[in-house]
mmCIF file of C-alpha atoms in Angstrom:
data_model
loop_
_atom_site.group_PDB
_atom_site.id
_atom_site.type_symbol
_atom_site.label_atom_id
_atom_site.label_comp_id
_atom_site.label_asym_id
_atom_site.label_seq_id
_atom_site.Cartn_x
_atom_site.Cartn_y
_atom_site.Cartn_z
ATOM 1 C CA UNK A 1180 -20.105 -16.959 26.666
ATOM 2 C CA UNK A 1181 -16.440 -17.120 25.767
ATOM 3 C CA UNK A 1182 -14.258 -14.267 26.992
ATOM 4 C CA UNK A 1183 -13.103 -11.836 24.298
ATOM 5 C CA UNK A 1184 -9.809 -12.682 22.688
ATOM 6 C CA UNK A 1185 -6.877 -10.747 24.041
ATOM 7 C CA UNK A 1186 -4.512 -9.107 21.604
ATOM 8 C CA UNK A 1187 -0.868 -8.552 22.402
ATOM 9 C CA UNK A 1188 0.248 -4.949 22.456
ATOM 10 C CA UNK A 1189 2.982 -4.116 19.919
ATOM 11 C CA UNK A 1190 6.504 -3.951 21.269
ATOM 12 C CA UNK A 1191 7.718 -0.323 21.390
ATOM 13 C CA UNK A 1192 10.549 0.424 18.912
ATOM 14 C CA UNK A 1193 12.725 1.691 21.739
ATOM 15 C CA UNK A 1194 12.464 -1.682 23.503
ATOM 16 C CA UNK A 1195 13.438 -3.477 20.302
ATOM 17 C CA UNK A 1196 16.449 -1.193 19.962
ATOM 18 C CA UNK A 1197 17.657 -2.009 23.469
ATOM 19 C CA UNK A 1198 17.057 -5.708 22.860
ATOM 20 C CA UNK A 1199 19.341 -5.657 19.818
ATOM 21 C CA UNK A 1200 21.972 -3.726 21.771
ATOM 22 C CA UNK A 1201 21.860 -6.355 24.511
ATOM 23 C CA UNK A 1202 22.148 -9.137 21.928
ATOM 24 C CA UNK A 1203 25.210 -7.506 20.347
ATOM 25 C CA UNK A 1204 26.813 -7.069 23.767
ATOM 26 C CA UNK A 1205 26.138 -10.736 24.517
ATOM 27 C CA UNK A 1206 27.754 -11.748 21.216
ATOM 28 C CA UNK A 1207 30.803 -9.618 22.033
ATOM 29 C CA UNK A 1208 31.156 -11.266 25.443
ATOM 30 C CA UNK A 1209 30.764 -14.724 23.897
ATOM 31 C CA UNK A 1210 33.550 -14.034 21.392
ATOM 32 C CA UNK A 1211 35.909 -12.830 24.115
ATOM 33 C CA UNK A 1212 35.165 -15.917 26.203
ATOM 34 C CA UNK A 1213 35.607 -18.299 23.244
ATOM 35 C CA UNK A 1214 38.962 -16.808 22.260
ATOM 36 C CA UNK A 1215 40.265 -16.967 25.834
ATOM 37 C CA UNK A 1216 39.066 -20.544 26.384
ATOM 38 C CA UNK A 1217 40.336 -21.896 23.043
ATOM 39 C CA UNK A 1218 43.625 -19.954 22.986
ATOM 40 C CA UNK A 1219 46.723 -21.908 21.984
ATOM 41 C CA UNK A 1220 48.706 -20.241 24.783
ATOM 42 C CA UNK A 1221 48.262 -17.787 27.616
ATOM 43 C CA UNK A 1222 49.422 -14.218 27.889
ATOM 44 C CA UNK A 1223 48.324 -10.626 27.771
ATOM 45 C CA UNK A 1224 48.266 -10.628 23.958
ATOM 46 C CA UNK A 1225 45.476 -13.216 23.995
ATOM 47 C CA UNK A 1226 43.289 -10.875 26.009
ATOM 48 C CA UNK A 1227 44.122 -7.997 23.647
ATOM 49 C CA UNK A 1228 43.156 -10.025 20.580
ATOM 50 C CA UNK A 1229 40.021 -11.286 22.275
ATOM 51 C CA UNK A 1230 38.966 -7.739 23.109
ATOM 52 C CA UNK A 1231 39.720 -6.400 19.615
ATOM 53 C CA UNK A 1232 37.753 -9.247 18.048
ATOM 54 C CA UNK A 1233 34.729 -9.234 20.321
ATOM 55 C CA UNK A 1234 34.147 -5.785 21.783
ATOM 56 C CA UNK A 1235 33.612 -3.922 18.442
ATOM 57 C CA UNK A 1236 30.588 -6.146 17.782
ATOM 58 C CA UNK A 1237 28.706 -4.308 20.536
ATOM 59 C CA UNK A 1238 28.639 -1.128 18.385
ATOM 60 C CA UNK A 1239 28.377 -2.692 14.927
ATOM 61 C CA UNK A 1240 24.933 -1.169 14.280
ATOM 62 C CA UNK A 1241 26.211 2.386 14.801
ATOM 63 C CA UNK A 1242 29.561 2.116 12.966
ATOM 64 C CA UNK A 1243 29.326 -0.936 10.697
ATOM 65 C CA UNK A 1244 32.207 -0.103 8.333
ATOM 66 C CA UNK A 1245 34.790 0.862 11.022
ATOM 67 C CA UNK A 1246 33.835 -2.226 13.036
ATOM 68 C CA UNK A 1247 34.337 -4.476 9.994
ATOM 69 C CA UNK A 1248 37.748 -2.904 9.294
ATOM 70 C CA UNK A 1249 38.893 -3.394 12.903
ATOM 71 C CA UNK A 1250 37.640 -6.982 12.921
ATOM 72 C CA UNK A 1251 39.381 -7.843 9.631
ATOM 73 C CA UNK A 1252 42.714 -6.411 10.764
ATOM 74 C CA UNK A 1253 42.442 -8.250 14.066
ATOM 75 C CA UNK A 1254 41.407 -11.432 12.241
ATOM 76 C CA UNK A 1255 44.567 -11.439 10.139
ATOM 77 C CA UNK A 1256 46.665 -10.992 13.273
ATOM 78 C CA UNK A 1257 44.747 -13.678 15.163
ATOM 79 C CA UNK A 1258 45.160 -16.248 12.375
ATOM 80 C CA UNK A 1259 48.884 -15.607 12.091
ATOM 81 C CA UNK A 1260 49.299 -15.846 15.847
ATOM 82 C CA UNK A 1261 47.395 -19.108 16.064
ATOM 83 C CA UNK A 1262 43.750 -18.472 16.940
ATOM 84 C CA UNK A 1263 41.740 -20.865 14.765
ATOM 85 C CA UNK A 1264 39.659 -19.805 11.768
ATOM 86 C CA UNK A 1265 36.590 -21.507 13.259
ATOM 87 C CA UNK A 1266 36.358 -18.667 15.820
ATOM 88 C CA UNK A 1267 37.345 -15.595 13.827
ATOM 89 C CA UNK A 1268 35.218 -16.405 10.784
ATOM 90 C CA UNK A 1269 32.049 -16.101 12.859
ATOM 91 C CA UNK A 1270 33.235 -12.736 14.145
ATOM 92 C CA UNK A 1271 33.771 -11.574 10.547
ATOM 93 C CA UNK A 1272 30.331 -12.869 9.534
ATOM 94 C CA UNK A 1273 28.612 -10.985 12.366
ATOM 95 C CA UNK A 1274 30.524 -7.785 11.531
ATOM 96 C CA UNK A 1275 29.735 -8.137 7.812
ATOM 97 C CA UNK A 1276 25.954 -8.373 8.251
ATOM 98 C CA UNK A 1277 25.126 -4.673 8.965
ATOM 99 C CA UNK A 1278 27.472 -3.563 6.164
ATOM 100 C CA UNK A 1279 25.813 -5.887 3.654
ATOM 101 C CA UNK A 1280 22.398 -4.767 4.878
ATOM 102 C CA UNK A 1281 23.009 -1.074 4.169
ATOM 103 C CA UNK A 1282 23.221 -1.115 0.342
ATOM 104 C CA UNK A 1283 24.067 -3.342 -2.614
ATOM 105 C CA UNK A 1284 27.364 -1.551 -3.245
ATOM 106 C CA UNK A 1285 28.426 -1.806 0.395
ATOM 107 C CA UNK A 1286 27.412 -5.471 0.382
ATOM 108 C CA UNK A 1287 29.664 -6.208 -2.603
ATOM 109 C CA UNK A 1288 32.667 -4.416 -1.119
ATOM 110 C CA UNK A 1289 32.015 -5.931 2.300
ATOM 111 C CA UNK A 1290 31.807 -9.470 0.917
ATOM 112 C CA UNK A 1291 35.082 -9.064 -0.988
ATOM 113 C CA UNK A 1292 36.830 -7.591 2.055
ATOM 114 C CA UNK A 1293 35.485 -10.274 4.397
ATOM 115 C CA UNK A 1294 36.502 -13.157 2.137
ATOM 116 C CA UNK A 1295 39.917 -11.615 1.620
ATOM 117 C CA UNK A 1296 40.353 -10.930 5.319
ATOM 118 C CA UNK A 1297 39.617 -14.564 6.199
ATOM 119 C CA UNK A 1298 41.031 -16.542 3.278
ATOM 120 C CA UNK A 1299 44.299 -14.710 2.620
ATOM 121 C CA UNK A 1300 45.774 -14.986 6.132
ATOM 122 C CA UNK A 1301 44.190 -18.416 6.569
ATOM 123 C CA UNK A 1302 45.837 -19.772 3.413
ATOM 124 C CA UNK A 1303 49.122 -18.086 4.296
ATOM 125 C CA UNK A 1304 48.919 -19.905 7.615
ATOM 126 C CA UNK A 1305 48.271 -23.225 5.911
ATOM 127 C CA UNK A 1306 51.029 -22.926 3.275
ATOM 128 C CA UNK A 1307 53.800 -21.215 5.258
ATOM 129 C CA UNK A 1308 56.182 -23.166 7.422
ATOM 130 C CA UNK A 1309 56.502 -21.729 10.899
ATOM 131 C CA UNK A 1310 52.968 -20.367 10.983
ATOM 132 C CA UNK A 1311 50.995 -19.988 13.061
ATOM 133 C CA UNK A 1312 53.466 -18.458 15.476
ATOM 134 C CA UNK A 1313 51.894 -20.331 18.385
ATOM 135 C CA UNK A 1314 51.087 -23.945 17.427
ATOM 136 C CA UNK A 1315 47.734 -25.407 18.356
ATOM 137 C CA UNK A 1316 47.435 -27.578 21.397
ATOM 138 C CA UNK A 1317 47.900 -31.278 20.982
ATOM 139 C CA UNK A 1318 44.810 -33.337 20.098
ATOM 140 C CA UNK A 1319 42.904 -30.166 19.121
ATOM 141 C CA UNK A 1320 41.290 -30.313 15.665
ATOM 142 C CA UNK A 1321 41.102 -27.099 13.658
ATOM 143 C CA UNK A 1322 39.858 -25.995 10.235
ATOM 144 C CA UNK A 1323 43.066 -23.976 9.883
ATOM 145 C CA UNK A 1324 45.235 -27.006 9.151
ATOM 146 C CA UNK A 1325 44.587 -27.418 5.381
ATOM 147 C CA UNK A 1326 43.871 -25.007 2.492
ATOM 148 C CA UNK A 1327 40.690 -26.903 1.605
ATOM 149 C CA UNK A 1328 39.144 -26.586 5.053
ATOM 150 C CA UNK A 1329 40.184 -22.946 5.380
ATOM 151 C CA UNK A 1330 38.683 -22.043 2.005
ATOM 152 C CA UNK A 1331 35.508 -24.098 2.329
ATOM 153 C CA UNK A 1332 34.668 -23.260 5.907
ATOM 154 C CA UNK A 1333 35.543 -19.567 5.651
ATOM 155 C CA UNK A 1334 33.661 -19.058 2.383
ATOM 156 C CA UNK A 1335 30.546 -20.879 3.620
ATOM 157 C CA UNK A 1336 30.172 -18.885 6.838
ATOM 158 C CA UNK A 1337 30.917 -15.475 5.281
ATOM 159 C CA UNK A 1338 28.648 -16.152 2.283
ATOM 160 C CA UNK A 1339 25.816 -17.214 4.592
ATOM 161 C CA UNK A 1340 25.995 -13.893 6.445
ATOM 162 C CA UNK A 1341 26.014 -11.963 3.166
ATOM 163 C CA UNK A 1342 23.082 -13.987 1.767
ATOM 164 C CA UNK A 1343 21.005 -13.377 4.880
ATOM 165 C CA UNK A 1344 21.629 -9.625 4.649
ATOM 166 C CA UNK A 1345 20.753 -9.670 0.936
ATOM 167 C CA UNK A 1346 17.458 -11.456 1.636
ATOM 168 C CA UNK A 1347 16.504 -9.006 4.385
ATOM 169 C CA UNK A 1348 17.480 -5.999 2.251
ATOM 170 C CA UNK A 1349 15.429 -7.317 -0.681
ATOM 171 C CA UNK A 1350 12.421 -7.843 1.549
ATOM 172 C CA UNK A 1351 12.735 -4.319 2.950
ATOM 173 C CA UNK A 1352 12.926 -2.885 -0.567
ATOM 174 C CA UNK A 1353 9.843 -4.805 -1.667
ATOM 175 C CA UNK A 1354 7.964 -3.670 1.445
ATOM 176 C CA UNK A 1355 8.893 -0.048 0.699
ATOM 177 C CA UNK A 1356 7.753 -0.406 -2.919
ATOM 178 C CA UNK A 1357 4.485 -1.974 -1.780
ATOM 179 C CA UNK A 1358 3.904 0.934 0.608
ATOM 180 C CA UNK A 1359 4.558 3.429 -2.200
ATOM 181 C CA UNK A 1360 2.118 1.594 -4.468
ATOM 182 C CA UNK A 1361 -0.553 1.614 -1.768
ATOM 183 C CA UNK A 1362 -0.085 5.342 -1.221
ATOM 184 C CA UNK A 1363 -0.248 6.021 -4.971
ATOM 185 C CA UNK A 1364 -3.376 3.885 -5.271
ATOM 186 C CA UNK A 1365 -5.031 5.670 -2.349
ATOM 187 C CA UNK A 1366 -4.254 9.043 -3.944
ATOM 188 C CA UNK A 1367 -5.606 7.902 -7.315
ATOM 189 C CA UNK A 1368 -8.779 6.531 -5.724
ATOM 190 C CA UNK A 1369 -9.287 9.770 -3.812
ATOM 191 C CA UNK A 1370 -8.877 11.842 -6.988
ATOM 192 C CA UNK A 1371 -11.301 9.553 -8.783
ATOM 193 C CA UNK A 1372 -13.828 9.825 -5.957
ATOM 194 C CA UNK A 1373 -13.623 13.622 -5.923
ATOM 195 C CA UNK A 1374 -13.974 13.812 -9.716
ATOM 196 C CA UNK A 1375 -16.962 11.458 -9.615
ATOM 197 C CA UNK A 1376 -18.714 13.429 -6.872
ATOM 198 C CA UNK A 1377 -18.109 16.797 -8.514
ATOM 199 C CA UNK A 1378 -19.402 15.465 -11.829
ATOM 200 C CA UNK A 1379 -22.518 13.992 -10.229
ATOM 201 C CA UNK A 1380 -23.573 16.809 -7.926
ATOM 202 C CA UNK A 1381 -22.540 19.773 -10.089
ATOM 203 C CA UNK A 1382 -22.921 18.396 -13.602
ATOM 204 C CA UNK A 1383 -26.559 17.496 -13.026
ATOM 205 C CA UNK A 1384 -27.551 20.981 -11.850
ATOM 206 C CA UNK A 1385 -25.515 22.790 -14.508
ATOM 207 C CA UNK A 1386 -27.083 20.630 -17.200
ATOM 208 C CA UNK A 1387 -30.545 21.583 -15.963
ATOM 209 C CA UNK A 1388 -29.608 25.271 -15.843
ATOM 210 C CA UNK A 1389 -28.268 25.150 -19.407
ATOM 211 C CA UNK A 1390 -31.399 23.506 -20.761
ATOM 212 C CA UNK A 1391 -33.787 25.862 -18.976
ATOM 213 C CA UNK A 1392 -31.799 28.909 -20.073
ATOM 214 C CA UNK A 1393 -31.929 27.724 -23.684
ATOM 215 C CA UNK A 1394 -35.687 27.193 -23.403
ATOM 216 C CA UNK A 1395 -36.206 30.592 -21.777
ATOM 217 C CA UNK A 1396 -34.588 32.339 -24.742
ATOM 218 C CA UNK A 1397 -37.377 31.048 -26.979
ATOM 219 C CA UNK A 1398 -40.308 31.699 -24.656
ATOM 220 C CA UNK A 1399 -42.514 34.697 -24.875
ATOM 221 C CA UNK A 1400 -44.687 33.818 -21.925
ATOM 222 C CA UNK A 1401 -43.783 31.351 -19.224
ATOM 223 C CA UNK A 1402 -40.250 32.675 -18.991
ATOM 224 C CA UNK A 1403 -40.728 33.277 -15.275
ATOM 225 C CA UNK A 1404 -41.205 29.539 -14.633
ATOM 226 C CA UNK A 1405 -37.999 28.718 -16.475
ATOM 227 C CA UNK A 1406 -36.112 31.363 -14.512
ATOM 228 C CA UNK A 1407 -37.471 29.982 -11.238
ATOM 229 C CA UNK A 1408 -36.239 26.531 -12.234
ATOM 230 C CA UNK A 1409 -32.826 28.012 -13.024
ATOM 231 C CA UNK A 1410 -32.748 29.740 -9.641
ATOM 232 C CA UNK A 1411 -33.687 26.545 -7.793
ATOM 233 C CA UNK A 1412 -31.112 24.505 -9.702
ATOM 234 C CA UNK A 1413 -28.435 27.116 -8.998
ATOM 235 C CA UNK A 1414 -29.169 27.053 -5.278
ATOM 236 C CA UNK A 1415 -29.146 23.264 -5.308
ATOM 237 C CA UNK A 1416 -25.802 23.219 -7.122
ATOM 238 C CA UNK A 1417 -24.348 25.659 -4.596
ATOM 239 C CA UNK A 1418 -25.554 23.507 -1.692
ATOM 240 C CA UNK A 1419 -24.092 20.402 -3.321
ATOM 241 C CA UNK A 1420 -20.730 22.096 -3.837
ATOM 242 C CA UNK A 1421 -20.678 23.148 -0.178
ATOM 243 C CA UNK A 1422 -21.482 19.577 0.859
ATOM 244 C CA UNK A 1423 -18.676 18.174 -1.283
ATOM 245 C CA UNK A 1424 -16.150 20.705 0.033
ATOM 246 C CA UNK A 1425 -17.267 20.036 3.599
ATOM 247 C CA UNK A 1426 -16.735 16.314 3.097
ATOM 248 C CA UNK A 1427 -13.247 16.941 1.700
ATOM 249 C CA UNK A 1428 -12.284 18.968 4.769
ATOM 250 C CA UNK A 1429 -13.252 16.133 7.115
ATOM 251 C CA UNK A 1430 -10.366 13.698 7.096
ATOM 252 C CA UNK A 1431 -12.350 10.874 8.674
ATOM 253 C CA UNK A 1432 -15.378 11.201 6.413
ATOM 254 C CA UNK A 1433 -15.809 7.817 4.674
ATOM 255 C CA UNK A 1434 -17.347 7.075 1.309
ATOM 256 C CA UNK A 1435 -19.206 9.672 -0.735
ATOM 257 C CA UNK A 1436 -18.362 13.307 -0.008
ATOM 258 C CA UNK A 1437 -21.801 14.500 -1.029
ATOM 259 C CA UNK A 1438 -23.704 12.876 1.824
ATOM 260 C CA UNK A 1439 -26.420 10.248 1.788
ATOM 261 C CA UNK A 1440 -29.488 11.299 -0.266
ATOM 262 C CA UNK A 1441 -32.998 10.315 0.757
ATOM 263 C CA UNK A 1442 -36.439 9.932 -0.842
ATOM 264 C CA UNK A 1443 -36.902 13.711 -0.989
ATOM 265 C CA UNK A 1444 -33.810 14.038 -3.166
ATOM 266 C CA UNK A 1445 -35.101 11.393 -5.563
ATOM 267 C CA UNK A 1446 -38.447 13.184 -5.775
ATOM 268 C CA UNK A 1447 -36.601 16.399 -6.608
ATOM 269 C CA UNK A 1448 -34.746 14.636 -9.407
ATOM 270 C CA UNK A 1449 -37.996 13.367 -10.853
ATOM 271 C CA UNK A 1450 -39.635 16.806 -10.696
ATOM 272 C CA UNK A 1451 -36.675 18.427 -12.428
ATOM 273 C CA UNK A 1452 -36.887 15.878 -15.231
ATOM 274 C CA UNK A 1453 -40.622 16.429 -15.561
ATOM 275 C CA UNK A 1454 -40.022 20.173 -15.740
ATOM 276 C CA UNK A 1455 -37.780 19.503 -18.737
ATOM 277 C CA UNK A 1456 -40.761 17.972 -20.575
ATOM 278 C CA UNK A 1457 -40.263 14.266 -19.866
ATOM 279 C CA UNK A 1458 -43.131 12.291 -18.315
ATOM 280 C CA UNK A 1459 -41.559 10.257 -15.505
ATOM 281 C CA UNK A 1460 -43.154 7.390 -13.601
ATOM 282 C CA UNK A 1461 -41.522 6.013 -10.480
ATOM 283 C CA UNK A 1462 -41.760 2.585 -8.859
ATOM 284 C CA UNK A 1463 -39.732 2.848 -5.679
ATOM 285 C CA UNK A 1464 -39.303 0.367 -2.848
ATOM 286 C CA UNK A 1465 -38.708 1.126 0.812
ATOM 287 C CA UNK A 1466 -34.992 1.913 1.160
ATOM 288 C CA UNK A 1467 -34.840 2.291 4.931
ATOM 289 C CA UNK A 1468 -32.897 -0.996 5.357
ATOM 290 C CA UNK A 1469 -30.448 -0.206 2.574
ATOM 291 C CA UNK A 1470 -26.984 0.898 3.789
ATOM 292 C CA UNK A 1471 -26.210 4.579 3.306
ATOM 293 C CA UNK A 1472 -23.318 3.954 0.904
ATOM 294 C CA UNK A 1473 -25.432 1.748 -1.373
ATOM 295 C CA UNK A 1474 -28.300 4.233 -1.214
ATOM 296 C CA UNK A 1475 -25.981 7.070 -2.234
ATOM 297 C CA UNK A 1476 -24.570 5.127 -5.193
ATOM 298 C CA UNK A 1477 -28.088 4.207 -6.316
ATOM 299 C CA UNK A 1478 -29.142 7.853 -6.173
ATOM 300 C CA UNK A 1479 -26.117 8.973 -8.196
ATOM 301 C CA UNK A 1480 -26.741 6.329 -10.858
ATOM 302 C CA UNK A 1481 -30.392 7.369 -11.204
ATOM 303 C CA UNK A 1482 -29.333 11.025 -11.232
ATOM 304 C CA UNK A 1483 -26.863 10.493 -14.065
ATOM 305 C CA UNK A 1484 -29.327 8.353 -16.017
ATOM 306 C CA UNK A 1485 -32.054 11.038 -15.793
ATOM 307 C CA UNK A 1486 -29.542 13.718 -16.766
ATOM 308 C CA UNK A 1487 -28.701 11.730 -19.890
ATOM 309 C CA UNK A 1488 -32.412 11.311 -20.641
ATOM 310 C CA UNK A 1489 -32.829 15.091 -20.695
ATOM 311 C CA UNK A 1490 -29.624 15.862 -22.551
ATOM 312 C CA UNK A 1491 -29.227 13.126 -25.149
ATOM 313 C CA UNK A 1492 -32.214 10.813 -25.474
ATOM 314 C CA UNK A 1493 -34.841 13.175 -26.954
ATOM 315 C CA UNK A 1494 -37.322 11.147 -24.890
ATOM 316 C CA UNK A 1495 -40.915 11.948 -23.937
ATOM 317 C CA UNK A 1496 -41.429 9.191 -21.340
ATOM 318 C CA UNK A 1497 -39.222 7.568 -18.757
ATOM 319 C CA UNK A 1498 -39.729 4.957 -16.054
ATOM 320 C CA UNK A 1499 -37.593 4.687 -12.909
ATOM 321 C CA UNK A 1500 -37.689 1.400 -10.973
ATOM 322 C CA UNK A 1501 -35.932 0.880 -7.643
ATOM 323 C CA UNK A 1502 -36.416 -2.591 -6.110
ATOM 324 C CA UNK A 1503 -34.870 -3.852 -2.867
ATOM 325 C CA UNK A 1504 -34.399 -7.421 -1.652
ATOM 326 C CA UNK A 1505 -32.695 -8.890 1.397
ATOM 327 C CA UNK A 1506 -29.326 -8.991 -0.324
ATOM 328 C CA UNK A 1507 -29.318 -6.264 -2.942
ATOM 329 C CA UNK A 1508 -30.777 -3.304 -4.761
ATOM 330 C CA UNK A 1509 -31.760 -3.265 -8.428
ATOM 331 C CA UNK A 1510 -32.251 -0.117 -10.500
ATOM 332 C CA UNK A 1511 -33.672 0.520 -13.939
ATOM 333 C CA UNK A 1512 -34.114 3.792 -15.835
ATOM 334 C CA UNK A 1513 -35.826 3.127 -19.182
ATOM 335 C CA UNK A 1514 -36.858 5.841 -21.681
ATOM 336 C CA UNK A 1515 -38.454 5.887 -25.127
ATOM 337 C CA UNK A 1516 -35.863 8.125 -26.738
ATOM 338 C CA UNK A 1517 -33.081 7.585 -29.244
ATOM 339 C CA UNK A 1518 -29.685 7.982 -27.608
ATOM 340 C CA UNK A 1519 -26.881 9.810 -29.363
ATOM 341 C CA UNK A 1520 -24.163 7.475 -30.583
ATOM 342 C CA UNK A 1521 -20.659 8.020 -29.237
ATOM 343 C CA UNK A 1522 -17.389 6.257 -29.948
ATOM 344 C CA UNK A 1523 -16.207 6.594 -26.364
ATOM 345 C CA UNK A 1524 -18.094 6.571 -23.052
ATOM 346 C CA UNK A 1525 -18.435 9.847 -21.196
ATOM 347 C CA UNK A 1526 -17.491 10.617 -17.622
ATOM 348 C CA UNK A 1527 -21.053 9.994 -16.466
ATOM 349 C CA UNK A 1528 -21.163 6.423 -17.758
ATOM 350 C CA UNK A 1529 -17.730 5.719 -16.291
ATOM 351 C CA UNK A 1530 -18.866 7.139 -12.962
ATOM 352 C CA UNK A 1531 -21.991 4.949 -12.904
ATOM 353 C CA UNK A 1532 -19.945 1.857 -13.677
ATOM 354 C CA UNK A 1533 -17.398 2.721 -10.978
ATOM 355 C CA UNK A 1534 -20.132 3.179 -8.375
ATOM 356 C CA UNK A 1535 -21.668 -0.189 -9.220
ATOM 357 C CA UNK A 1536 -18.277 -1.933 -9.156
ATOM 358 C CA UNK A 1537 -17.470 -0.298 -5.822
ATOM 359 C CA UNK A 1538 -20.217 -2.403 -4.194
ATOM 360 C CA UNK A 1539 -19.502 -5.565 -6.174
ATOM 361 C CA UNK A 1540 -22.450 -4.915 -8.488
ATOM 362 C CA UNK A 1541 -22.994 -4.630 -12.227
ATOM 363 C CA UNK A 1542 -24.149 -1.963 -14.659
ATOM 364 C CA UNK A 1543 -25.617 -2.537 -18.116
ATOM 365 C CA UNK A 1544 -26.549 0.178 -20.581
ATOM 366 C CA UNK A 1545 -27.899 -0.082 -24.086
ATOM 367 C CA UNK A 1546 -30.899 0.148 -26.396
ATOM 368 C CA UNK A 1547 -34.090 -1.788 -25.720
ATOM 369 C CA UNK A 1548 -35.430 -4.363 -28.234
ATOM 370 C CA UNK A 1549 -38.688 -2.397 -28.672
ATOM 371 C CA UNK A 1550 -36.967 0.968 -28.843
ATOM 372 C CA UNK A 1551 -35.684 3.330 -26.234
ATOM 373 C CA UNK A 1552 -32.690 3.110 -23.964
ATOM 374 C CA UNK A 1553 -32.143 1.500 -20.555
ATOM 375 C CA UNK A 1554 -29.711 1.793 -17.684
ATOM 376 C CA UNK A 1555 -29.823 -1.147 -15.272
ATOM 377 C CA UNK A 1556 -27.715 -1.727 -12.178
ATOM 378 C CA UNK A 1557 -27.493 -4.204 -9.318
ATOM 379 C CA UNK A 1558 -25.909 -3.213 -5.998
ATOM 380 C CA UNK A 1559 -25.445 -6.094 -3.524
ATOM 381 C CA UNK A 1560 -25.396 -5.410 0.205
ATOM 382 C CA UNK A 1561 -25.725 -7.182 3.536
ATOM 383 C CA UNK A 1562 -28.209 -6.110 6.159
#
């Protein structure tokens, strides 16, 4: 048996922060060393320029704009003195990156300032006799010698830093937008789930209460039976509302907030429909191997279909079929009534279709060839 795969623990943000600080400090030290080693002459001013060019890079993430300003001023001085553009342009590029990363406006101003800070003194150096003040060492090649090399090299390095910051900033913006969309979708799905559950568990009982109350108004005898049905439906509705509210209070409760119904609940549905004057026959398979989520959706679809039979179909007979296979559940609620025509589907039909789609299944509703109306659904699952 192979050992379980080991997963690497995520790096703490604080460790990442210190890693970037160390990298910036290393870059600052490298700049100081490069300026000192490639200096055209020796003297205390070389060390001052090296420090002003390199050391600000260590704090560029905290004060990006002041660091860029200091680096640009020092760059102009360094180019006039004689430190080659091939060194200072990299310092400017590193200082520009956090400025360009902060916002589009800062990136535009930073790019203009960086190009101006490199190209203007570099071109002045190339065109002016007597500059740089300290000539380069003999047999040392430099990009600072001609206007073409100054312009091309300086523009390429600075633009590369700006482009990298733009790409990272764009990716961060897209990631933030994607997160917002996921949050909005989760909120919308939660609202839809709550609306669907409230409609299913409360609408069914209230529909039964309304019908029985209307019947009781026209009964001389037998009114007590109708009132008992109303009382039972009211208690059931109250229990369902409590179940829904309890599920909403539990943050980790997955799936349907109304719990997982069982065979007893389906029997109660059938009895309520029979009490409304519809003869119901049931052909039900063993649902013990069916996952709870699929079983709940199947119950809600049958519940809504039977509610519509009582309310709209004017039916006298109805057949409920629930069949289970190794890879799915199939439902059928067929009545002999005449459904009321509607130009737009109601919330119940939308809820049934959403529940079927939630499990990758299908829902079909419509009149039967020999009369009547049928609701059929398939709900795939894996055991």
